CSV table of C-alpha atoms in Angstrom, one decimal:
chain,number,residue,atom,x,y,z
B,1,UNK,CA,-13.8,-0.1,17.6
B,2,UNK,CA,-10.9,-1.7,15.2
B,3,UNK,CA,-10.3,-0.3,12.1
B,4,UNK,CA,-10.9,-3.2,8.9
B,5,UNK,CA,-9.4,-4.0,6.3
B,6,UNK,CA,-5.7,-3.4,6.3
B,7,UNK,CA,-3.3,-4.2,3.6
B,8,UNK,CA,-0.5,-5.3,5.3
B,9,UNK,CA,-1.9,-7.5,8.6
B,10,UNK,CA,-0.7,-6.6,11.8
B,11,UNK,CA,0.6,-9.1,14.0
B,12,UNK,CA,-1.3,-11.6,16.3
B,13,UNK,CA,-2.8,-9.8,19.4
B,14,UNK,CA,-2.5,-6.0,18.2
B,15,UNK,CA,-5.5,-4.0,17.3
B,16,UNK,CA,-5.8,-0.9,15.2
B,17,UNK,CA,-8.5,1.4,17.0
B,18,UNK,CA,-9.5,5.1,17.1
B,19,UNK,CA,-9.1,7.2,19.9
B,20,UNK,CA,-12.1,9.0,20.7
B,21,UNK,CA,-10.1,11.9,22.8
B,22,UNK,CA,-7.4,12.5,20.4
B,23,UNK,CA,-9.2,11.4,17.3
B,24,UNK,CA,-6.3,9.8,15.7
B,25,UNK,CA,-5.7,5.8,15.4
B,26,UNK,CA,-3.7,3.7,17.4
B,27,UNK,CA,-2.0,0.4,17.9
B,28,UNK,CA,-3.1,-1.7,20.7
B,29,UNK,CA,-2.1,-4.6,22.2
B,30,UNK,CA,-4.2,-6.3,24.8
B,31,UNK,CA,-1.5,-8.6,26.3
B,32,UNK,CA,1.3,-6.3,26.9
B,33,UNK,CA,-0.4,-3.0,27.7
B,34,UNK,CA,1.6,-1.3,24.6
B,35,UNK,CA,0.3,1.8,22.7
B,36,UNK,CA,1.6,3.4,19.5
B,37,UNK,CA,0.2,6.0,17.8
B,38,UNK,CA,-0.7,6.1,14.1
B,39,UNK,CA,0.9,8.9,12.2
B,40,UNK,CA,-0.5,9.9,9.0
B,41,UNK,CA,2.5,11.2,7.0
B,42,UNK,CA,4.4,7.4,7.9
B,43,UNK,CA,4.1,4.5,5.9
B,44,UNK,CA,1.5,2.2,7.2
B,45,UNK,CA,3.0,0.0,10.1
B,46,UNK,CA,5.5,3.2,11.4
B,47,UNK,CA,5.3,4.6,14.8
B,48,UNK,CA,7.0,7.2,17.1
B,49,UNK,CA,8.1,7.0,20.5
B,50,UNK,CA,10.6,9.1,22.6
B,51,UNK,CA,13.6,7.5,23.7
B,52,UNK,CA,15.2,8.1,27.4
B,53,UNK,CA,16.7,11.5,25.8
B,54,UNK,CA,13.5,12.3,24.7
B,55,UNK,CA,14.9,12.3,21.2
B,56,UNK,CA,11.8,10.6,18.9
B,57,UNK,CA,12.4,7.5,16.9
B,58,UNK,CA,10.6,5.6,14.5
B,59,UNK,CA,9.9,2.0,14.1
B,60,UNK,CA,7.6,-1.0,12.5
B,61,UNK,CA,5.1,-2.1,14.2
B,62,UNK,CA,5.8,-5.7,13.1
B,63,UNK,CA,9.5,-5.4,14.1
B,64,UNK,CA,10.5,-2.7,16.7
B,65,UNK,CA,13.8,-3.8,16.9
B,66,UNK,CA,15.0,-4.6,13.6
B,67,UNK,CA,13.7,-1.4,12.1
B,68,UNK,CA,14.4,1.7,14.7
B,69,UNK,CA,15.4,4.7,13.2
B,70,UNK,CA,16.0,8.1,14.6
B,71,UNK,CA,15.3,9.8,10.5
B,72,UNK,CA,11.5,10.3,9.9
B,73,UNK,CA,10.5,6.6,7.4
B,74,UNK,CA,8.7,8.7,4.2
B,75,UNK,CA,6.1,7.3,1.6
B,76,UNK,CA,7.8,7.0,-1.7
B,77,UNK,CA,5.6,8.2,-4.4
B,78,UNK,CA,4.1,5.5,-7.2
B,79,UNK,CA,6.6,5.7,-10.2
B,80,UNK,CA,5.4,6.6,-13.1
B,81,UNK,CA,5.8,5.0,-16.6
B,82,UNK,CA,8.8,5.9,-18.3
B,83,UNK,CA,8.1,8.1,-21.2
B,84,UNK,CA,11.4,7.4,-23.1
B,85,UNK,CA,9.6,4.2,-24.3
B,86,UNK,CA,6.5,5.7,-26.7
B,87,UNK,CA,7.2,6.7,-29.7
């Protein structure tokens, strides 16, 4: 089945769905045939594929080509309030 309820909406014709032999989630789409696998440590939307070298690169779903990158995307953590404001 597709996963619900994502906050930030794929685009038109890709599916989110979990594989039942790897047990991990996955972007599908129908039309083309394409996979890419959902990695837990990216930011939602990043994928991984291997290039020709066999080097892997990451990307957004939502725009493969502007946003290829060969250094691992990382989730920034929340900021926290600045303390050098209370008194």
């Amino acid at each position: 089945g597709t996963l619900e309820g994502s906050e930030n909406p794929i685009l038109p014709g890709w599916e989110v769905a979990m594989s039942r032999s790897k047990n991990m989630p996955y972007y599908y789409n129908a039309q083309t045939k394409k996979v890419y696998w959902v990695d837990d440590e990216l930011p939602r939307g990043w994928s991984q594929q291997f290039d020709r070298d066999g080097r892997r690169f990451y990307f957004h779903v939502k725009d493969k080509t502007a946003t290829i990158s060969y250094d691992k995307p990382v989730l920034r953590p929340a900021s926290s309030p600045s303390k050098a404001n209370s008194c």
